[in-house]
Amino acid sequence: MIQFKKVRFKNFGSFGNNFTEVNLDTGGNTLVSGNNGHGKSFALLDSVTFALFGRPFRSIKVNQIVNSINQKDCVVECEFQISDDVYLIRRGIKPKIFEVFKNGELIDQHAKAKDYQKMLEEQIIKMNYKSFTQVVILGSSSFVPFMQMSPGDRRTVIEDILDIQVFSEMNSLLKTRLAENKEQLLDAHRELGLVKEKILIQQTNLDSLRKKGDAERERVQSEIDTTREQIKELQEQGIDLAKKVKELNDTAPNLNELRESLKNANSKHAKLTQQKLDNESLTHFYNENTECPSCRQEITNETRESLLIPVEQQHKELQVALDEVGVIITEQEDAIDSAMKVHDGIAKLTGEMDRLGTEIRSRNKYIDQCNKQIEACNTAGDTEETETRIEKLNGDESALSKKKEDLLDEGVIYSHASNLLKDTGIKARIIKTYLPVMNQLINKYLGDMDFFAQFNLDENFSETIKSRHRDDFSYSSFSEGEKLRIDLALLLAWREIARLKNSANTNLLILDEVFDSSLDAGGTEEFLKLLDILSERCNIFVISHKADQLADKFSKSMTFEKRGNFSRIV
């Protein structure tokens, strides 16, 4: 049983930077009141579900639970006890925090937060979000009543309550075992086929050893001689190619020297081009200016002409030099292209030589194989070694056949176990056993709330509801008030089953605005009587806006108010 002790939080919803603590182990019934937006739901609903499951109870985004004024350092801590162990869950946003403490010691965190959360749900509280909200919280905002869930979600809740989800985990493990069994069976089948093939090869070899004679040796020797002639031809081709490569290497220009010469020519061309540009700039200056910009002295036509003569002469000399360098660059580029073609030819010939070498090696290997065949022919009378191999392979075949049979038997067992662990197997039998108890409890609580109808769930968790006149109804046929009574009866029934099974059993029940919705006066009165009985063994918190009408019905009360944009308990 999970005994919730307290929850404390700061910068959570409308609560400020100082920790606010709510005692969850008050005993009896507690009325929680306050105006809309003053923090009731944050303090009791969203705080507990966020601490345990990392998500608020209501349909709001996680980042919306951070206080909108402080906008950081949102922390929620929930303390509870299971047997003699005390746990503390600390979860926060901005910065992100997720820590689980057991008896004051931090439990080693897994590499992924998802695995850490899975450990919390499966190994500690043994409830997931859906199960928790079915047995601990009934809220008017985002609560999904059991009867409005999908069949799959209904089954998940019931399995958690009956503590039979272990069969689902076993089924998942069994699927892995089945897959491994099929893979091992396939491997055994493949290995068995290989052994049989080896036996066939060895038997064929044995027969060949017994039959081989001079004719076989002559045939193999003829193939060896032919192959040697082919190798000789290939070697001669290789010698010719080597001569050609040597000749090309001897005559091939030095590419590095040509490239260096081209680089120098390009550099010289760039320098001459720059000098020509400077010369043209000076000519332009003399032609366009009549006054020296530095000394403001007039530049006469005679002075200009005397200055332009050496400039123009230099211009002509630069042009001649550029033309000469351009010819050199062209020649060097042509020489490099020619040299590249020569080197490409060398590379092609070298590649052909490599191919010939590979051919020669391949034929030499073939000659080695032929020699081994001749050696086998020479020892054709000695079959003892081959017979030993066949005997060993026959033993391997027997062992693999036995292994295959064992795997087949194992697969049959796994198949039967899989059928037992399916939803229609053991779990269905357990659920079928508990269905009468569930239906009895549901109808008891419906009767306690003055709702007299026969309500039954079948093995697929579909409902059958009959009135006193035996008319058939469905959940959707009833009014909102009647639906709420059914939802409350289911909630209380699940809590009782969980208590009996000691699975999803807690000392906490939170009801959010149940009395503010569809319950009429009679339903309210009967439900309050139920709560008085339940409060003997759990702490019940009822959130309501009808504090003035319900105050005298509760032994304790808790009021929330907001001052200066921050909520607090008064």
XYZ file of C-alpha atoms in Angstrom:
570
model
C 0.000 0.000 0.000
C 1.211 3.475 -0.881
C 0.783 5.859 2.057
C 1.071 9.403 0.754
C 2.542 11.771 3.360
C 2.836 15.209 1.774
C 3.477 17.193 -1.365
C 5.410 20.473 -1.474
C 6.144 22.822 -4.350
C 7.394 26.249 -5.384
C 7.050 28.337 -8.551
C 4.368 25.819 -9.483
C 1.315 27.282 -11.216
C 0.215 30.351 -9.321
C 2.403 29.546 -6.269
C 5.503 31.666 -5.631
C 9.156 31.158 -4.825
C 8.636 29.824 -1.273
C 7.759 26.162 -0.755
C 4.077 25.470 -0.086
C 3.400 22.156 1.670
C 0.150 20.155 1.651
C -0.274 17.392 4.230
C -1.821 14.390 2.456
C -2.051 12.247 5.601
C -4.574 14.304 7.565
C -7.035 11.489 8.227
C -10.745 11.770 7.453
C -12.413 14.051 4.923
C -11.003 17.440 3.989
C -12.956 20.109 2.126
C -10.758 22.158 -0.229
C -12.201 25.505 -1.298
C -11.263 28.785 -2.898
C -12.182 30.949 -5.854
C -11.443 29.967 -9.439
C -7.768 30.370 -10.343
C -6.590 30.456 -6.715
C -4.535 27.232 -7.025
C -6.712 24.403 -5.665
C -6.195 22.063 -8.618
C -2.497 22.897 -8.915
C -1.959 22.137 -5.220
C -3.702 18.758 -5.108
C -4.240 17.359 -8.613
C -1.440 18.607 -10.829
C 1.260 18.550 -8.135
C 0.869 14.840 -7.286
C 0.530 13.628 -10.906
C 3.436 15.829 -12.028
C 5.694 14.520 -9.279
C 4.831 10.885 -10.007
C 4.376 10.881 -13.788
C 5.973 14.090 -15.100
C 2.666 15.457 -16.431
C -0.139 17.556 -14.960
C -3.538 16.023 -14.338
C -5.374 18.666 -16.315
C -5.063 19.143 -20.068
C -2.342 21.772 -19.958
C 1.164 21.737 -21.387
C 4.002 20.897 -19.033
C 5.749 24.257 -19.567
C 2.529 26.022 -18.528
C 2.854 24.790 -14.948
C 5.896 27.009 -14.306
C 4.976 30.176 -12.448
C 4.423 32.795 -15.180
C 5.931 35.614 -13.072
C 9.137 33.971 -11.800
C 9.395 31.707 -14.909
C 12.023 29.385 -13.427
C 13.003 27.120 -10.526
C 9.754 25.129 -10.578
C 10.099 22.216 -8.103
C 7.566 19.643 -6.833
C 8.350 17.066 -4.141
C 6.064 14.202 -3.157
C 6.735 11.998 -0.136
C 5.118 8.594 0.437
C 5.769 5.349 2.280
C 5.580 1.731 1.120
C 5.924 -0.788 3.958
C 8.932 0.467 5.956
C 10.529 2.405 3.089
C 10.077 6.168 2.708
C 10.320 7.583 -0.817
C 10.721 11.146 -2.031
C 10.165 12.121 -5.671
C 11.660 15.464 -6.703
C 10.797 16.782 -10.142
C 11.422 20.248 -11.575
C 11.460 22.454 -14.655
C 13.922 25.241 -15.501
C 16.210 23.584 -14.581
C 14.955 20.086 -15.351
C 15.078 17.783 -12.319
C 13.980 14.180 -11.821
C 15.236 12.368 -8.711
C 13.936 9.414 -6.688
C 15.106 8.976 -3.096
C 14.623 5.871 -0.967
C 15.148 6.321 2.754
C 17.132 9.470 2.054
C 19.439 7.856 -0.541
C 19.267 8.806 -4.239
C 18.409 5.784 -6.383
C 20.928 5.400 -9.210
C 19.615 7.213 -12.242
C 19.454 5.443 -15.583
C 20.988 6.966 -18.692
C 17.531 7.886 -20.015
C 14.781 9.659 -18.059
C 12.282 7.328 -19.761
C 13.934 4.277 -18.154
C 14.049 6.039 -14.761
C 10.309 6.778 -15.048
C 9.635 3.164 -16.040
C 11.519 2.006 -12.927
C 9.406 4.329 -10.748
C 6.098 3.113 -12.201
C 6.854 -0.617 -12.481
C 9.075 -1.282 -9.465
C 8.013 1.275 -6.837
C 4.466 2.647 -7.159
C 3.370 -0.187 -9.507
C 0.864 2.058 -11.253
C 0.826 3.946 -14.502
C -0.920 7.267 -15.117
C -4.201 5.707 -16.289
C -4.460 3.377 -13.281
C -3.569 6.176 -10.862
C -6.262 8.479 -12.218
C -8.830 5.662 -11.975
C -8.276 4.818 -8.304
C -6.894 8.018 -6.748
C -8.289 11.036 -8.643
C -11.676 11.855 -10.053
C -11.574 15.293 -11.658
C -14.090 17.251 -13.638
C -11.549 18.609 -16.144
C -9.394 15.969 -17.831
C -10.507 12.822 -15.983
C -11.513 10.104 -18.455
C -14.150 7.870 -16.827
C -13.588 4.143 -17.120
C -16.681 3.733 -19.266
C -15.380 6.300 -21.776
C -12.031 4.541 -22.209
C -11.100 2.347 -25.154
C -11.234 -1.435 -24.540
C -7.415 -1.544 -24.514
C -7.142 1.182 -21.861
C -9.880 -0.478 -19.773
C -7.909 -3.732 -19.860
C -4.689 -1.938 -18.850
C -6.420 -0.385 -15.811
C -7.958 -3.682 -14.703
C -4.666 -5.550 -15.145
C -2.883 -2.981 -12.969
C -5.596 -3.148 -10.305
C -5.542 -6.972 -10.272
C -1.730 -6.921 -10.384
C -1.658 -9.278 -13.379
C 0.378 -7.068 -15.707
C 3.219 -9.480 -14.925
C 1.592 -11.873 -17.413
C 1.850 -9.192 -20.111
C 5.537 -8.748 -19.269
C 5.975 -12.529 -19.351
C 4.251 -12.611 -22.733
C 6.605 -9.933 -24.021
C 9.611 -11.943 -22.804
C 8.115 -15.079 -24.290
C 7.824 -13.403 -27.699
C 11.563 -12.744 -27.523
C 12.158 -16.393 -26.587
C 9.944 -17.529 -29.482
C 11.861 -15.349 -31.912
C 15.158 -16.721 -30.569
C 13.811 -20.272 -30.839
C 12.847 -19.731 -34.483
C 16.258 -18.243 -35.224
C 18.048 -21.121 -33.474
C 15.842 -23.632 -35.301
C 16.694 -21.972 -38.600
C 20.405 -22.066 -37.721
C 20.182 -25.743 -36.735
C 18.382 -26.548 -39.993
C 21.035 -24.670 -41.945
C 23.927 -26.357 -40.074
C 22.313 -29.763 -40.575
C 22.062 -29.096 -44.306
C 25.729 -28.094 -44.416
C 26.813 -31.251 -42.573
C 24.788 -33.426 -44.955
C 26.373 -31.651 -47.888
C 29.853 -32.230 -46.403
C 29.038 -35.901 -45.913
C 27.965 -36.128 -49.547
C 31.166 -34.400 -50.673
C 33.338 -36.664 -48.543
C 31.489 -39.767 -49.751
C 31.918 -38.632 -53.325
C 35.597 -38.009 -52.619
C 35.898 -41.462 -51.105
C 34.353 -43.044 -54.185
C 36.642 -40.967 -56.358
C 39.693 -42.072 -54.374
C 38.743 -45.680 -54.913
C 38.281 -45.259 -58.677
C 41.070 -42.890 -59.625
C 43.969 -44.379 -61.610
C 46.462 -43.617 -64.290
C 43.868 -42.102 -66.635
C 42.909 -39.516 -64.009
C 46.560 -38.652 -63.308
C 47.260 -38.215 -67.023
C 44.250 -35.953 -67.446
C 45.268 -33.746 -64.510
C 48.900 -33.709 -65.683
C 47.726 -32.597 -69.140
C 45.860 -29.703 -67.541
C 48.990 -28.776 -65.577
C 51.098 -28.756 -68.772
C 48.546 -26.610 -70.595
C 48.411 -24.180 -67.673
C 52.208 -23.908 -67.567
C 52.255 -23.025 -71.284
C 49.666 -20.324 -70.570
C 51.809 -19.012 -67.706
C 54.850 -18.898 -70.001
C 52.916 -16.847 -72.579
C 51.685 -14.483 -69.876
C 55.219 -14.035 -68.539
C 56.501 -13.183 -72.040
C 53.735 -10.607 -72.409
C 54.751 -9.194 -69.036
C 58.399 -8.880 -70.153
C 57.334 -6.985 -73.293
C 55.177 -4.671 -71.223
C 58.029 -4.047 -68.760
C 60.316 -3.045 -71.658
C 57.725 -0.579 -72.962
C 57.259 0.893 -69.498
C 61.042 1.327 -69.133
C 61.293 3.024 -72.511
C 58.481 5.422 -71.649
C 59.987 6.150 -68.219
C 63.366 6.900 -69.849
C 61.838 9.346 -72.351
C 59.076 10.814 -70.185
C 59.616 14.514 -69.335
C 59.908 15.498 -65.693
C 56.425 16.719 -64.773
C 57.585 18.488 -61.609
C 60.174 20.502 -63.541
C 57.615 21.418 -66.229
C 55.074 22.493 -63.621
C 57.691 24.547 -61.771
C 58.717 26.244 -65.064
C 55.054 26.984 -65.852
C 54.590 28.387 -62.354
C 57.611 30.732 -62.836
C 56.341 31.849 -66.252
C 52.886 32.601 -64.827
C 54.481 34.553 -61.991
C 56.590 36.565 -64.444
C 53.542 37.180 -66.613
C 51.609 38.483 -63.584
C 54.449 40.874 -62.663
C 54.749 42.203 -66.268
C 50.969 42.644 -66.428
C 51.043 44.684 -63.220
C 53.928 46.827 -64.574
C 51.960 47.415 -67.776
C 48.927 48.483 -65.768
C 51.080 50.874 -63.739
C 52.549 52.243 -67.019
C 49.067 52.752 -68.493
C 47.973 54.492 -65.300
C 50.940 56.907 -65.563
C 50.165 57.625 -69.229
C 46.549 58.296 -68.321
C 47.679 60.665 -65.561
C 49.879 62.760 -67.903
C 47.142 62.912 -70.551
C 44.384 63.889 -68.150
C 46.146 66.359 -65.804
C 47.526 69.853 -66.503
C 48.775 70.436 -63.007
C 50.860 68.368 -60.569
C 48.593 67.421 -57.625
C 51.540 67.509 -55.175
C 53.331 70.771 -55.955
C 50.550 72.506 -57.959
C 53.045 73.254 -60.739
C 51.623 73.469 -64.268
C 52.400 70.583 -66.633
C 53.064 72.148 -70.064
C 52.638 70.324 -73.351
C 56.403 70.216 -73.809
C 56.888 68.738 -70.336
C 54.089 66.198 -70.927
C 55.580 65.089 -74.245
C 59.060 64.750 -72.746
C 57.652 62.670 -69.889
C 55.463 60.443 -72.117
C 58.310 59.420 -74.471
C 60.120 57.080 -71.994
C 56.735 55.846 -70.629
C 55.520 54.872 -74.088
C 58.864 53.248 -74.880
C 58.589 51.215 -71.669
C 54.998 50.283 -72.582
C 56.151 48.804 -75.879
C 58.951 46.896 -74.172
C 56.497 45.477 -71.582
C 54.115 44.343 -74.316
C 56.923 42.571 -76.156
C 58.000 40.873 -72.914
C 54.376 39.807 -72.184
C 54.034 38.298 -75.645
C 57.267 36.357 -75.183
C 56.190 35.053 -71.755
C 52.752 34.127 -73.187
C 54.491 31.998 -75.838
C 56.547 30.308 -73.111
C 53.385 29.599 -71.028
C 51.657 28.058 -74.057
C 54.689 25.906 -74.804
C 54.944 24.764 -71.163
C 51.226 23.880 -71.020
C 51.524 21.880 -74.246
C 54.595 20.134 -72.870
C 52.727 19.258 -69.633
C 49.769 17.860 -71.626
C 52.150 15.704 -73.660
C 53.934 14.532 -70.511
C 50.585 13.641 -68.864
C 49.659 11.487 -71.852
C 52.994 9.673 -71.557
C 52.451 9.090 -67.820
C 48.866 7.924 -68.470
C 50.290 5.428 -70.942
C 52.773 4.224 -68.326
C 49.956 3.822 -65.755
C 47.858 1.862 -68.255
C 50.746 -0.454 -69.076
C 51.502 -0.907 -65.359
C 47.852 -1.846 -64.750
C 48.031 -4.415 -67.532
C 51.207 -5.828 -65.946
C 49.354 -6.144 -62.604
C 46.521 -7.976 -64.369
C 48.987 -10.373 -65.958
C 50.568 -10.967 -62.541
C 47.138 -11.808 -61.087
C 46.475 -14.218 -63.975
C 49.827 -15.916 -63.410
C 49.199 -16.312 -59.666
C 45.712 -17.696 -60.351
C 47.090 -20.315 -62.752
C 49.839 -21.240 -60.285
C 47.166 -21.844 -57.649
C 45.303 -24.018 -60.132
C 48.503 -26.007 -60.726
C 48.803 -26.475 -56.925
C 45.236 -27.812 -56.837
C 46.000 -30.183 -59.716
C 49.096 -31.425 -57.932
C 46.978 -32.156 -54.878
C 44.605 -34.136 -57.084
C 47.538 -36.126 -58.452
C 48.734 -36.719 -54.882
C 45.242 -37.920 -53.999
C 45.343 -40.234 -56.985
C 48.676 -41.613 -55.814
C 47.134 -42.419 -52.407
C 43.830 -43.702 -53.748
C 44.240 -46.950 -51.894
C 44.416 -45.215 -48.505
C 40.796 -44.235 -47.671
C 41.049 -44.437 -43.878
C 41.337 -40.649 -43.333
C 38.277 -39.900 -45.463
C 36.283 -42.631 -43.735
C 37.228 -41.082 -40.363
C 35.944 -37.717 -41.557
C 32.670 -39.260 -42.697
C 32.255 -40.999 -39.329
C 32.801 -37.695 -37.479
C 30.372 -35.892 -39.771
C 27.759 -38.596 -39.170
C 28.143 -37.952 -35.428
C 27.694 -34.213 -36.022
C 24.558 -34.950 -38.062
C 23.064 -37.006 -35.219
C 23.821 -34.258 -32.664
C 22.299 -31.554 -34.870
C 19.220 -33.689 -35.553
C 18.775 -34.106 -31.786
C 19.259 -30.364 -31.283
C 16.662 -29.628 -33.949
C 14.162 -31.989 -32.315
C 14.761 -30.341 -28.913
C 14.225 -26.893 -30.444
C 11.007 -28.083 -32.083
C 9.769 -29.423 -28.729
C 10.811 -26.170 -27.056
C 8.930 -24.215 -29.722
C 5.773 -26.240 -29.039
C 6.069 -25.487 -25.301
C 6.587 -21.780 -26.012
C 3.578 -21.812 -28.337
C 1.374 -23.329 -25.628
C 2.739 -20.847 -23.080
C 2.033 -17.992 -25.512
C -1.583 -19.078 -25.778
C -1.824 -19.120 -21.982
C -0.298 -15.637 -21.639
C -2.481 -13.977 -24.264
C -5.378 -11.774 -23.197
C -7.655 -14.766 -23.754
C -5.567 -17.058 -21.533
C -4.636 -16.882 -17.859
C -5.487 -13.195 -17.549
C -8.980 -13.864 -18.920
C -9.477 -16.622 -16.315
C -8.325 -14.336 -13.485
C -10.480 -11.464 -14.723
C -13.418 -13.840 -15.110
C -12.896 -14.920 -11.487
C -12.928 -11.325 -10.235
C -15.747 -10.067 -12.462
C -18.514 -11.182 -10.042
C -16.727 -9.397 -7.181
C -16.282 -6.274 -9.310
C -19.911 -6.248 -10.424
C -21.105 -6.900 -6.875
C -19.080 -3.946 -5.555
C -20.198 -1.653 -8.399
C -23.859 -2.468 -7.764
C -23.366 -2.081 -4.007
C -21.983 1.436 -4.417
C -24.695 2.300 -6.966
C -27.304 1.154 -4.459
C -25.642 3.182 -1.709
C -26.096 6.259 -3.939
C -29.782 5.420 -4.499
C -29.153 4.323 -8.111
C -31.041 1.075 -8.451
C -30.028 -0.654 -11.641
C -28.230 -3.895 -12.378
C -24.789 -3.018 -13.754
C -22.559 -5.753 -15.169
C -19.221 -5.780 -16.973
C -18.350 -8.739 -19.192
C -14.900 -10.198 -19.951
C -14.356 -7.557 -22.657
C -15.338 -4.815 -20.134
C -18.463 -3.921 -22.078
C -21.358 -2.906 -19.877
C -24.873 -4.275 -19.574
C -27.249 -2.124 -17.497
C -30.776 -3.148 -16.676
C -33.353 -1.114 -14.834
C -35.870 -2.482 -12.386
C -38.133 -3.263 -15.343
C -35.299 -5.246 -16.938
C -34.889 -2.794 -19.822
C -31.422 -2.858 -21.353
C -29.387 0.357 -21.271
C -25.869 1.457 -22.073
C -23.726 3.968 -20.226
C -24.514 6.625 -22.843
C -28.242 6.223 -22.235
C -28.130 7.934 -18.828
C -28.145 11.559 -17.791
C -24.944 13.305 -16.727
C -25.890 12.935 -13.060
C -26.502 9.213 -13.486
C -23.255 8.805 -15.417
C -21.418 10.516 -12.580
C -22.881 8.061 -10.072
C -21.708 5.170 -12.284
C -18.232 6.769 -12.515
C -18.107 7.195 -8.733
C -19.242 3.612 -8.157
C -16.554 2.324 -10.523
C -13.894 4.464 -8.846
C -14.823 3.160 -5.405
C -15.049 -0.424 -6.690
C -11.579 -0.232 -8.240
C -10.198 1.157 -4.982
C -11.744 -1.693 -3.031
C -10.416 -4.329 -5.473
C -6.992 -2.694 -5.300
C -7.148 -2.768 -1.509
C -8.090 -6.449 -1.512
C -5.296 -7.263 -3.985
C -2.885 -4.792 -2.335
C -1.867 -3.690 -5.862
C -2.842 -0.116 -6.752
C -3.766 0.529 -3.125
C -3.280 3.993 -1.609
C -4.411 6.056 1.376
C -5.365 8.973 -0.885
C -8.546 9.905 -2.743
C -9.003 13.309 -4.440
C -12.380 14.382 -5.832
C -12.400 17.529 -7.943
C -15.709 19.433 -8.126
C -17.744 16.207 -7.950
C -20.370 17.960 -5.805
C -20.391 20.969 -8.143
C -21.474 19.075 -11.245
C -24.359 16.719 -11.881
C -25.128 15.177 -8.497
C -28.541 16.092 -7.152
C -29.233 16.654 -3.458
C -30.107 13.016 -2.817
C -27.021 11.738 -4.653
C -24.831 14.197 -2.776
C -26.173 13.061 0.574
C -25.711 9.367 -0.196
C -22.212 9.913 -1.577
C -21.198 11.844 1.530
C -22.238 8.861 3.602
C -19.974 6.658 1.475
C -17.105 9.086 1.973
C -17.562 8.959 5.735
C -17.157 5.176 5.611
C -14.149 5.370 3.255
C -12.426 8.036 5.359
C -11.843 5.447 8.081
C -9.038 3.954 6.004
C -7.971 6.720 3.581
C -7.494 10.482 3.363
C -10.146 12.104 1.185
C -9.791 15.590 -0.279
C -12.867 17.108 -1.917
C -12.348 20.226 -4.053
C -15.551 22.258 -4.270
C -16.920 25.756 -4.826
C -19.845 24.960 -2.499
C -17.910 25.520 0.691
C -20.812 27.303 2.337
C -23.142 24.337 1.681
C -20.701 21.552 2.530
C -18.595 22.998 5.344
C -20.548 21.240 8.096
C -20.209 17.890 6.276
C -16.416 17.741 6.656
C -14.197 17.436 9.711
C -11.376 19.441 8.132
C -11.097 22.207 5.576
C -8.404 23.860 3.491
C -8.816 27.210 1.758
C -6.722 28.717 -1.028
C -6.536 32.395 -1.878
C -4.465 34.537 -4.200
C -2.745 37.720 -3.059
C -0.489 39.813 -5.224
C -0.707 37.266 -8.096
C 0.533 34.415 -5.851
C -1.570 31.651 -4.249
C -1.297 30.428 -0.701
C -3.093 28.288 1.885
C -4.974 30.216 4.575
